[in-house]
Short mmCIF file of C-alpha atoms in Angstrom, two decimals:
data_model
loop_
_atom_site.label_atom_id
_atom_site.label_comp_id
_atom_site.label_asym_id
_atom_site.label_seq_id
_atom_site.Cartn_x
_atom_site.Cartn_y
_atom_site.Cartn_z
CA UNK U 1259 3.32 2.17 -14.52
CA UNK U 1260 3.74 4.45 -11.55
CA UNK U 1261 7.23 5.92 -11.22
CA UNK U 1262 10.02 6.75 -13.61
CA UNK U 1263 12.50 4.27 -15.03
CA UNK U 1264 16.01 5.19 -16.14
CA UNK U 1265 17.36 7.68 -16.90
CA UNK U 1266 16.33 9.40 -13.67
CA UNK U 1267 18.34 12.54 -14.40
CA UNK U 1268 15.03 13.80 -15.77
CA UNK U 1269 12.16 14.32 -13.35
CA UNK U 1270 8.86 15.71 -14.59
CA UNK U 1271 7.16 18.43 -12.53
CA UNK U 1272 5.30 16.65 -9.77
CA UNK U 1273 1.66 17.01 -8.86
CA UNK U 1274 2.69 19.25 -5.98
CA UNK U 1275 2.95 22.30 -8.20
CA UNK U 1276 4.93 25.36 -7.19
CA UNK U 1277 2.57 27.43 -5.01
CA UNK U 1278 3.16 26.96 -1.32
CA UNK U 1279 5.80 24.35 -2.14
CA UNK U 1280 7.87 24.79 1.02
CA UNK U 1281 4.97 24.12 3.41
CA UNK U 1282 3.58 21.23 1.39
CA UNK U 1283 6.95 19.55 0.96
CA UNK U 1284 7.59 19.75 4.68
CA UNK U 1285 4.29 17.93 5.25
CA UNK U 1286 5.12 15.32 2.61
CA UNK U 1287 8.55 14.73 4.08
CA UNK U 1288 7.00 14.04 7.48
CA UNK U 1289 4.88 11.39 5.82
CA UNK U 1290 7.96 9.88 4.15
CA UNK U 1291 9.79 9.80 7.46
CA UNK U 1292 6.77 8.02 8.96
CA UNK U 1293 8.08 4.78 7.48
CA UNK U 1294 10.41 4.63 10.48
CA UNK U 1295 7.47 3.47 12.58
CA UNK U 1296 5.31 1.91 9.85
CA UNK U 1297 7.55 -1.11 9.30
CA UNK U 1298 7.25 -2.12 12.96
CA UNK U 1299 3.47 -1.71 13.02
CA UNK U 1300 3.15 -4.08 10.06
CA UNK U 1301 4.92 -6.92 11.85
CA UNK U 1302 2.92 -9.70 13.42
CA UNK U 1303 2.17 -9.42 17.17
CA UNK U 1304 4.88 -11.98 17.93
CA UNK U 1305 7.40 -9.97 15.97
CA UNK U 1306 6.43 -6.78 17.78
CA UNK U 1307 6.97 -8.30 21.20
CA UNK U 1308 10.60 -9.21 20.86
CA UNK U 1309 11.15 -12.27 18.68
CA UNK U 1310 13.42 -11.91 15.68
CA UNK U 1311 11.28 -11.24 12.57
CA UNK U 1312 11.41 -13.65 9.68
CA UNK U 1313 13.53 -12.38 6.84
CA UNK U 1314 10.64 -13.38 4.57
CA UNK U 1315 8.98 -10.40 2.94
CA UNK U 1316 7.05 -10.98 -0.28
CA UNK U 1317 8.28 -7.90 -2.15
CA UNK U 1318 11.85 -8.24 -0.93
CA UNK U 1319 11.91 -11.99 -1.59
CA UNK U 1320 10.74 -11.43 -5.18
CA UNK U 1321 14.09 -9.81 -5.92
CA UNK U 1322 16.43 -11.48 -3.47
CA UNK U 1323 14.87 -14.74 -2.34
CA UNK U 1324 14.84 -15.85 1.30
CA UNK U 1325 18.30 -17.20 2.16
CA UNK U 1326 19.20 -18.21 5.73
CA UNK U 1327 20.55 -15.51 8.01
CA UNK U 1328 24.23 -15.35 8.87
CA UNK U 1329 24.92 -16.38 12.46
CA UNK U 1330 27.43 -13.54 12.88
CA UNK U 1331 27.69 -10.11 11.25
CA UNK U 1332 29.52 -10.47 7.91
CA UNK U 1333 32.85 -8.63 7.89
CA UNK U 1334 34.37 -9.55 4.54
CA UNK U 1335 33.25 -6.40 2.72
CA UNK U 1336 34.01 -2.98 4.21
CA UNK U 1337 32.08 -0.41 2.19
CA UNK U 1338 32.53 3.35 2.45
CA UNK U 1339 30.58 6.55 1.84
CA UNK U 1340 28.02 6.06 -0.94
CA UNK U 1341 24.55 6.49 -2.37
CA UNK U 1342 21.69 4.21 -1.40
CA UNK U 1343 21.36 1.43 -3.96
CA UNK U 1344 19.62 -1.86 -4.43
CA UNK U 1345 22.82 -3.93 -4.30
CA UNK U 1346 23.29 -3.18 -0.60
CA UNK U 1347 19.88 -4.67 0.19
CA UNK U 1348 20.91 -8.02 -1.34
CA UNK U 1349 23.82 -8.55 1.05
CA UNK U 1350 24.10 -10.91 4.00
CA UNK U 1351 25.10 -7.87 6.06
CA UNK U 1352 21.84 -6.07 5.33
CA UNK U 1353 19.76 -9.14 6.19
CA UNK U 1354 21.75 -9.76 9.36
CA UNK U 1355 21.41 -6.21 10.69
CA UNK U 1356 17.71 -6.04 9.82
CA UNK U 1357 17.17 -9.17 11.91
CA UNK U 1358 19.08 -7.63 14.83
CA UNK U 1359 16.88 -4.52 14.55
CA UNK U 1360 13.71 -6.68 14.45
CA UNK U 1361 12.98 -4.98 11.15
CA UNK U 1362 11.26 -6.64 8.21
CA UNK U 1363 13.50 -6.02 5.17
CA UNK U 1364 12.02 -3.96 2.37
CA UNK U 1365 13.02 -1.89 -0.65
CA UNK U 1366 13.10 1.32 1.35
CA UNK U 1367 15.85 3.90 1.66
CA UNK U 1368 15.08 4.67 5.32
CA UNK U 1369 16.02 1.23 6.53
CA UNK U 1370 19.01 1.34 4.15
CA UNK U 1371 20.15 4.35 6.21
CA UNK U 1372 19.91 2.36 9.44
CA UNK U 1373 21.91 -0.45 7.80
CA UNK U 1374 24.49 1.97 6.41
CA UNK U 1375 25.11 3.59 9.79
CA UNK U 1376 25.24 0.30 11.68
CA UNK U 1377 27.51 -1.48 9.21
CA UNK U 1378 29.84 1.53 8.92
CA UNK U 1379 30.29 1.75 12.69
CA UNK U 1380 30.61 -2.01 13.17
CA UNK U 1381 33.20 -2.41 10.42
CA UNK U 1382 35.25 0.37 12.05
CA UNK U 1383 35.30 -1.27 15.45
CA UNK U 1384 32.89 1.10 17.19
CA UNK U 1385 30.00 -1.17 18.23
CA UNK U 1386 31.58 -2.99 21.14
CA UNK U 1387 31.84 -2.79 24.92
CA UNK U 1388 33.65 0.27 26.21
CA UNK U 1389 32.73 2.52 23.28
CA UNK U 1390 30.64 5.65 23.78
CA UNK U 1391 28.30 6.94 21.07
CA UNK U 1392 26.15 10.02 20.49
CA UNK U 1393 23.02 9.94 18.33
CA UNK U 1394 21.54 13.14 16.89
CA UNK U 1395 17.83 13.50 16.08
CA UNK U 1396 17.24 9.85 16.89
CA UNK U 1397 13.44 9.94 16.77
CA UNK U 1398 12.25 6.38 17.42
CA UNK U 1399 14.86 4.63 15.30
CA UNK U 1400 16.17 1.29 16.66
CA UNK U 1401 19.86 2.18 16.55
CA UNK U 1402 20.33 3.34 20.15
CA UNK U 1403 18.96 0.08 21.54
CA UNK U 1404 20.90 -2.05 19.04
CA UNK U 1405 24.18 -0.30 19.81
CA UNK U 1406 23.54 -0.70 23.54
CA UNK U 1407 22.79 -4.40 23.05
CA UNK U 1408 26.21 -4.70 21.40
CA UNK U 1409 27.85 -3.17 24.46
CA UNK U 1410 28.22 0.53 23.64
CA UNK U 1411 27.09 3.32 25.97
CA UNK U 1412 24.83 5.77 24.14
CA UNK U 1413 23.62 9.33 24.62
CA UNK U 1414 20.52 9.63 22.43
CA UNK U 1415 19.36 13.16 21.57
CA UNK U 1416 16.39 14.78 19.88
CA UNK U 1417 14.71 18.16 19.72
CA UNK U 1418 12.42 19.35 22.52
CA UNK U 1419 8.77 18.33 22.62
CA UNK U 1420 7.48 21.79 21.68
CA UNK U 1421 9.62 21.96 18.56
CA UNK U 1422 8.69 18.42 17.57
CA UNK U 1423 4.98 19.18 17.83
CA UNK U 1424 5.39 22.36 15.79
CA UNK U 1425 7.33 20.48 13.09
CA UNK U 1426 4.84 17.60 13.02
CA UNK U 1427 7.33 14.90 14.07
CA UNK U 1428 5.26 13.86 17.08
CA UNK U 1429 2.24 13.22 14.83
CA UNK U 1430 4.13 10.55 12.88
CA UNK U 1431 5.69 8.87 15.91
CA UNK U 1432 9.23 9.94 15.01
CA UNK U 1433 10.15 12.10 17.97
CA UNK U 1434 11.86 10.78 21.08
CA UNK U 1435 10.76 12.83 24.08
CA UNK U 1436 12.42 10.37 26.47
CA UNK U 1437 14.01 6.93 26.64
CA UNK U 1438 10.65 5.16 26.62
CA UNK U 1439 10.30 4.74 22.86
CA UNK U 1440 13.93 3.91 22.12
CA UNK U 1441 13.74 0.26 23.18
CA UNK U 1442 10.17 -0.41 22.05
CA UNK U 1443 11.29 -3.34 19.92
CA UNK U 1444 12.96 -5.06 22.86
CA UNK U 1445 16.30 -5.21 21.07
CA UNK U 1446 18.27 -4.60 24.25
CA UNK U 1447 17.70 -6.22 27.64
CA UNK U 1448 15.70 -3.60 29.62
CA UNK U 1449 18.13 -3.49 32.54
CA UNK U 1450 21.15 -3.15 30.28
CA UNK U 1451 19.30 -0.51 28.28
CA UNK U 1452 18.74 1.57 31.42
CA UNK U 1453 22.41 1.21 32.29
CA UNK U 1454 23.81 2.00 28.87
CA UNK U 1455 21.46 4.57 27.27
CA UNK U 1456 20.64 8.11 28.38
CA UNK U 1457 18.53 10.78 26.69
CA UNK U 1458 19.06 14.51 26.29
CA UNK U 1459 17.20 17.26 24.45
CA UNK U 1460 19.59 18.84 21.92
CA UNK U 1461 19.20 21.38 19.11
CA UNK U 1462 21.41 20.17 16.26
CA UNK U 1463 22.25 23.78 15.44
CA UNK U 1464 23.58 24.29 18.97
CA UNK U 1465 25.47 21.19 20.09
CA UNK U 1466 26.38 21.56 23.77
CA UNK U 1467 30.05 22.28 24.46
CA UNK U 1468 30.16 19.67 27.22
CA UNK U 1469 29.85 16.99 24.52
CA UNK U 1470 33.24 17.96 23.05
CA UNK U 1471 35.86 15.19 22.87
CA UNK U 1472 33.58 12.83 24.78
CA UNK U 1473 32.56 10.17 22.25
CA UNK U 1474 34.09 7.43 20.15
CA UNK U 1475 31.40 7.75 17.49
CA UNK U 1476 28.37 9.80 16.52
CA UNK U 1477 25.61 9.44 13.96
CA UNK U 1478 22.47 10.98 12.47
CA UNK U 1479 19.90 9.39 10.18
CA UNK U 1480 18.25 11.77 7.70
CA UNK U 1481 18.04 14.64 10.18
CA UNK U 1482 20.49 17.31 9.06
CA UNK U 1483 18.40 18.31 6.02
CA UNK U 1484 15.63 19.49 8.37
CA UNK U 1485 17.54 21.98 10.53
CA UNK U 1486 17.17 25.23 8.59
CA UNK U 1487 19.02 25.30 5.26
CA UNK U 1488 21.70 23.61 3.20
CA UNK U 1489 24.38 25.52 5.09
CA UNK U 1490 22.88 24.69 8.49
CA UNK U 1491 23.21 20.99 7.69
CA UNK U 1492 26.78 21.29 6.45
CA UNK U 1493 27.79 23.24 9.53
CA UNK U 1494 26.23 20.53 11.68
CA UNK U 1495 28.38 17.87 9.98
CA UNK U 1496 31.48 19.96 10.71
CA UNK U 1497 30.46 20.71 14.30
CA UNK U 1498 29.67 17.04 14.99
CA UNK U 1499 33.38 16.27 14.67
CA UNK U 1500 34.04 18.26 17.84
CA UNK U 1501 32.21 15.72 19.99
CA UNK U 1502 34.57 12.94 18.95
CA UNK U 1503 37.78 11.78 20.56
CA UNK U 1504 40.82 11.57 18.23
CA UNK U 1505 40.26 8.60 15.92
CA UNK U 1506 36.50 8.77 16.44
CA UNK U 1507 34.03 8.13 13.62
CA UNK U 1508 31.03 10.20 12.45
CA UNK U 1509 28.39 8.63 10.20
CA UNK U 1510 25.57 10.74 8.73
CA UNK U 1511 22.85 10.14 6.13
CA UNK U 1512 20.84 12.80 4.34
CA UNK U 1513 18.71 13.58 1.26
CA UNK U 1514 20.55 13.65 -2.07
CA UNK U 1515 19.40 15.40 -5.25
CA UNK U 1516 20.12 13.02 -8.14
CA UNK U 1517 18.68 15.24 -10.84
CA UNK U 1518 20.73 18.43 -10.72
CA UNK U 1519 24.09 19.64 -9.50
CA UNK U 1520 22.88 23.19 -10.07
CA UNK U 1521 19.27 23.70 -9.00
CA UNK U 1522 17.81 22.23 -5.83
CA UNK U 1523 15.15 22.70 -3.18
CA UNK U 1524 15.96 24.54 0.06
CA UNK U 1525 13.64 25.54 2.89
CA UNK U 1526 13.72 25.75 6.72
CA UNK U 1527 12.04 22.34 6.93
CA UNK U 1528 13.71 20.43 4.10
CA UNK U 1529 16.77 20.88 1.89
CA UNK U 1530 18.04 18.58 -0.85
CA UNK U 1531 21.81 18.24 -1.11
CA UNK U 1532 23.57 18.23 -4.47
CA UNK U 1533 26.88 16.57 -5.30
CA UNK U 1534 28.61 19.94 -5.13
CA UNK U 1535 27.27 20.51 -1.59
CA UNK U 1536 28.58 17.14 -0.44
CA UNK U 1537 31.96 17.69 -2.09
CA UNK U 1538 32.19 21.13 -0.49
CA UNK U 1539 31.69 19.79 3.05
CA UNK U 1540 34.18 16.98 2.44
CA UNK U 1541 36.72 19.60 1.38
CA UNK U 1542 35.97 21.67 4.48
CA UNK U 1543 36.42 18.59 6.69
CA UNK U 1544 39.71 17.75 4.99
CA UNK U 1545 40.99 21.29 5.49
CA UNK U 1546 40.12 20.97 9.17
CA UNK U 1547 42.40 17.93 9.35
CA UNK U 1548 39.75 15.19 9.34
CA UNK U 1549 39.60 12.14 7.08
CA UNK U 1550 36.31 11.86 5.15
CA UNK U 1551 36.00 8.64 3.21
CA UNK U 1552 35.70 9.16 -0.58
CA UNK U 1553 32.17 8.97 -2.02
CA UNK U 1554 31.24 6.12 -4.34
CA UNK U 1555 28.85 7.94 -6.69
CA UNK U 1556 27.63 4.76 -8.41
CA UNK U 1557 23.81 4.97 -8.56
CA UNK U 1558 23.38 1.23 -9.03
CA UNK U 1559 21.87 -0.69 -11.92
CA UNK U 1560 19.08 -2.67 -10.25
CA UNK U 1561 15.38 -2.28 -10.91
CA UNK U 1562 14.81 -0.35 -7.69
CA UNK U 1563 17.71 1.98 -8.57
CA UNK U 1564 15.87 3.14 -11.67
CA UNK U 1565 12.40 3.54 -10.18
CA UNK U 1566 11.36 6.91 -8.78
CA UNK U 1567 8.36 6.90 -6.45
CA UNK U 1568 5.95 9.77 -7.12
CA UNK U 1569 3.61 11.62 -4.76
CA UNK U 1570 1.65 10.60 -2.76
CA UNK U 1571 4.23 7.76 -2.48
CA UNK U 1572 4.09 4.12 -1.34
CA UNK U 1573 1.47 2.81 -3.76
CA UNK U 1574 4.23 0.36 -4.69
CA UNK U 1575 6.80 -1.26 -2.36
CA UNK U 1576 9.79 0.26 -4.19
CA UNK U 1577 11.07 3.38 -2.45
CA UNK U 1578 14.82 3.79 -2.89
CA UNK U 1579 14.24 6.95 -4.94
CA UNK U 1580 11.43 9.48 -4.72
CA UNK U 1581 10.50 12.66 -6.53
CA UNK U 1582 10.30 15.93 -4.60
CA UNK U 1583 9.28 18.89 -6.79
CA UNK U 1584 11.46 18.61 -9.91
CA UNK U 1585 14.08 16.37 -8.36
CA UNK U 1586 14.66 12.64 -8.14
CA UNK U 1587 16.16 12.04 -4.70
CA UNK U 1588 17.68 9.26 -2.65
CA UNK U 1589 19.76 8.90 0.50
CA UNK U 1590 23.51 9.35 0.79
CA UNK U 1591 25.75 8.18 3.62
CA UNK U 1592 28.93 9.91 4.79
CA UNK U 1593 31.72 8.47 6.95
CA UNK U 1594 34.36 10.73 8.52
CA UNK U 1595 37.20 9.93 10.92
CA UNK U 1596 38.52 12.55 13.32
CA UNK U 1597 42.28 12.96 13.41
#
C-alpha cells in the first residue's frame, strides 16, 4: 500500500535522496501547489461555467456520504487555530463553503486551507458588507471572489510576473498577474467583482507602508513558507498585523513538520515549520500585544490523518499529509486578532 499509516512520527527517507534536495523540493512543491487549479479543471463543463458543483465526489463520498448541503453557512461550531485533519472535511461547514467556492470536495489539504481561512473569517464577523480585506500571495485561489460575493472589499496581492516565472508559479497556473484569473469560477457577479476587488503586486517580505491600519482582515494560504527562510515567514506573520485596524483578524496557513520538533527542512523556496517555530511566533505576537488563538495540536484519528502521501504524490486521492525528505507534513492554520 502506498503511503505510511500511523504512527507518522516516523518517515522513511524518501526517493528524493539528499543531493540537490533544495532545488528538487522546490520543484516538487510547485507540483503540490498545482492542485489549486487541478480541482477546477476536473469539473464538468457545466461546473466550470458557473453552476454550483455537486457535492458528490466518489472518493470523498466513500468516507462521508453525500448529504444535502446546508442552505446557510453553519455557525454552531467556532473552531480555532489547528492542524489540518479529516474531521473538518466531514462537517456541514466544509461542504457548504466548498459549494460556494464551486470546488469539488476532496481529501486534500489545500482545499482544507481555503475552508479554514473562510470559516475562520466568517465566524469572526469579517465576511460581510463594509469589511475590507487584504490577501497575500493569492495566486488563483477562489477566496478573493468569494469574499467579494459576500460583500467585502478586497485588495488581492501577489508577486510580480518576473518573480513568478523564475519561481515556476506561472507554469502551474498559481500566479495572479492581474484580476483576470481571480473570478474565473464566476463566484462573484462580474460587475460587483470589478467594484469590490483590486489587484496589486506585493513582495511579502516588503509589505507597503500605505497598507498599515487599512484593513479589517488579512489572509495568506500556504505562501509564507516560500519567501526565503523560516524566519522570513515568521517575520511576515508579525508584519501582517500592521495592516489591520484594531480588532482586525489575520488568518494564515503554512506547511507543518509533523515528524520532528528538532530537525526540519529550510531553503529559499520552501521551509517546513516545526511546533517550536509556531509557538515562538505566537509568543512574539503576544508580546507585541496581539491575541493569537491557542493551537489545537490534535492530529486527528481518521484514516486520512494517518496516511502519508509519498513522492511523486497523488497516485491515491488521500493527500492530507505528505512526505518531504525525512518529514511527514501537513497544513496548519493560525488565527490572530490585533488589539
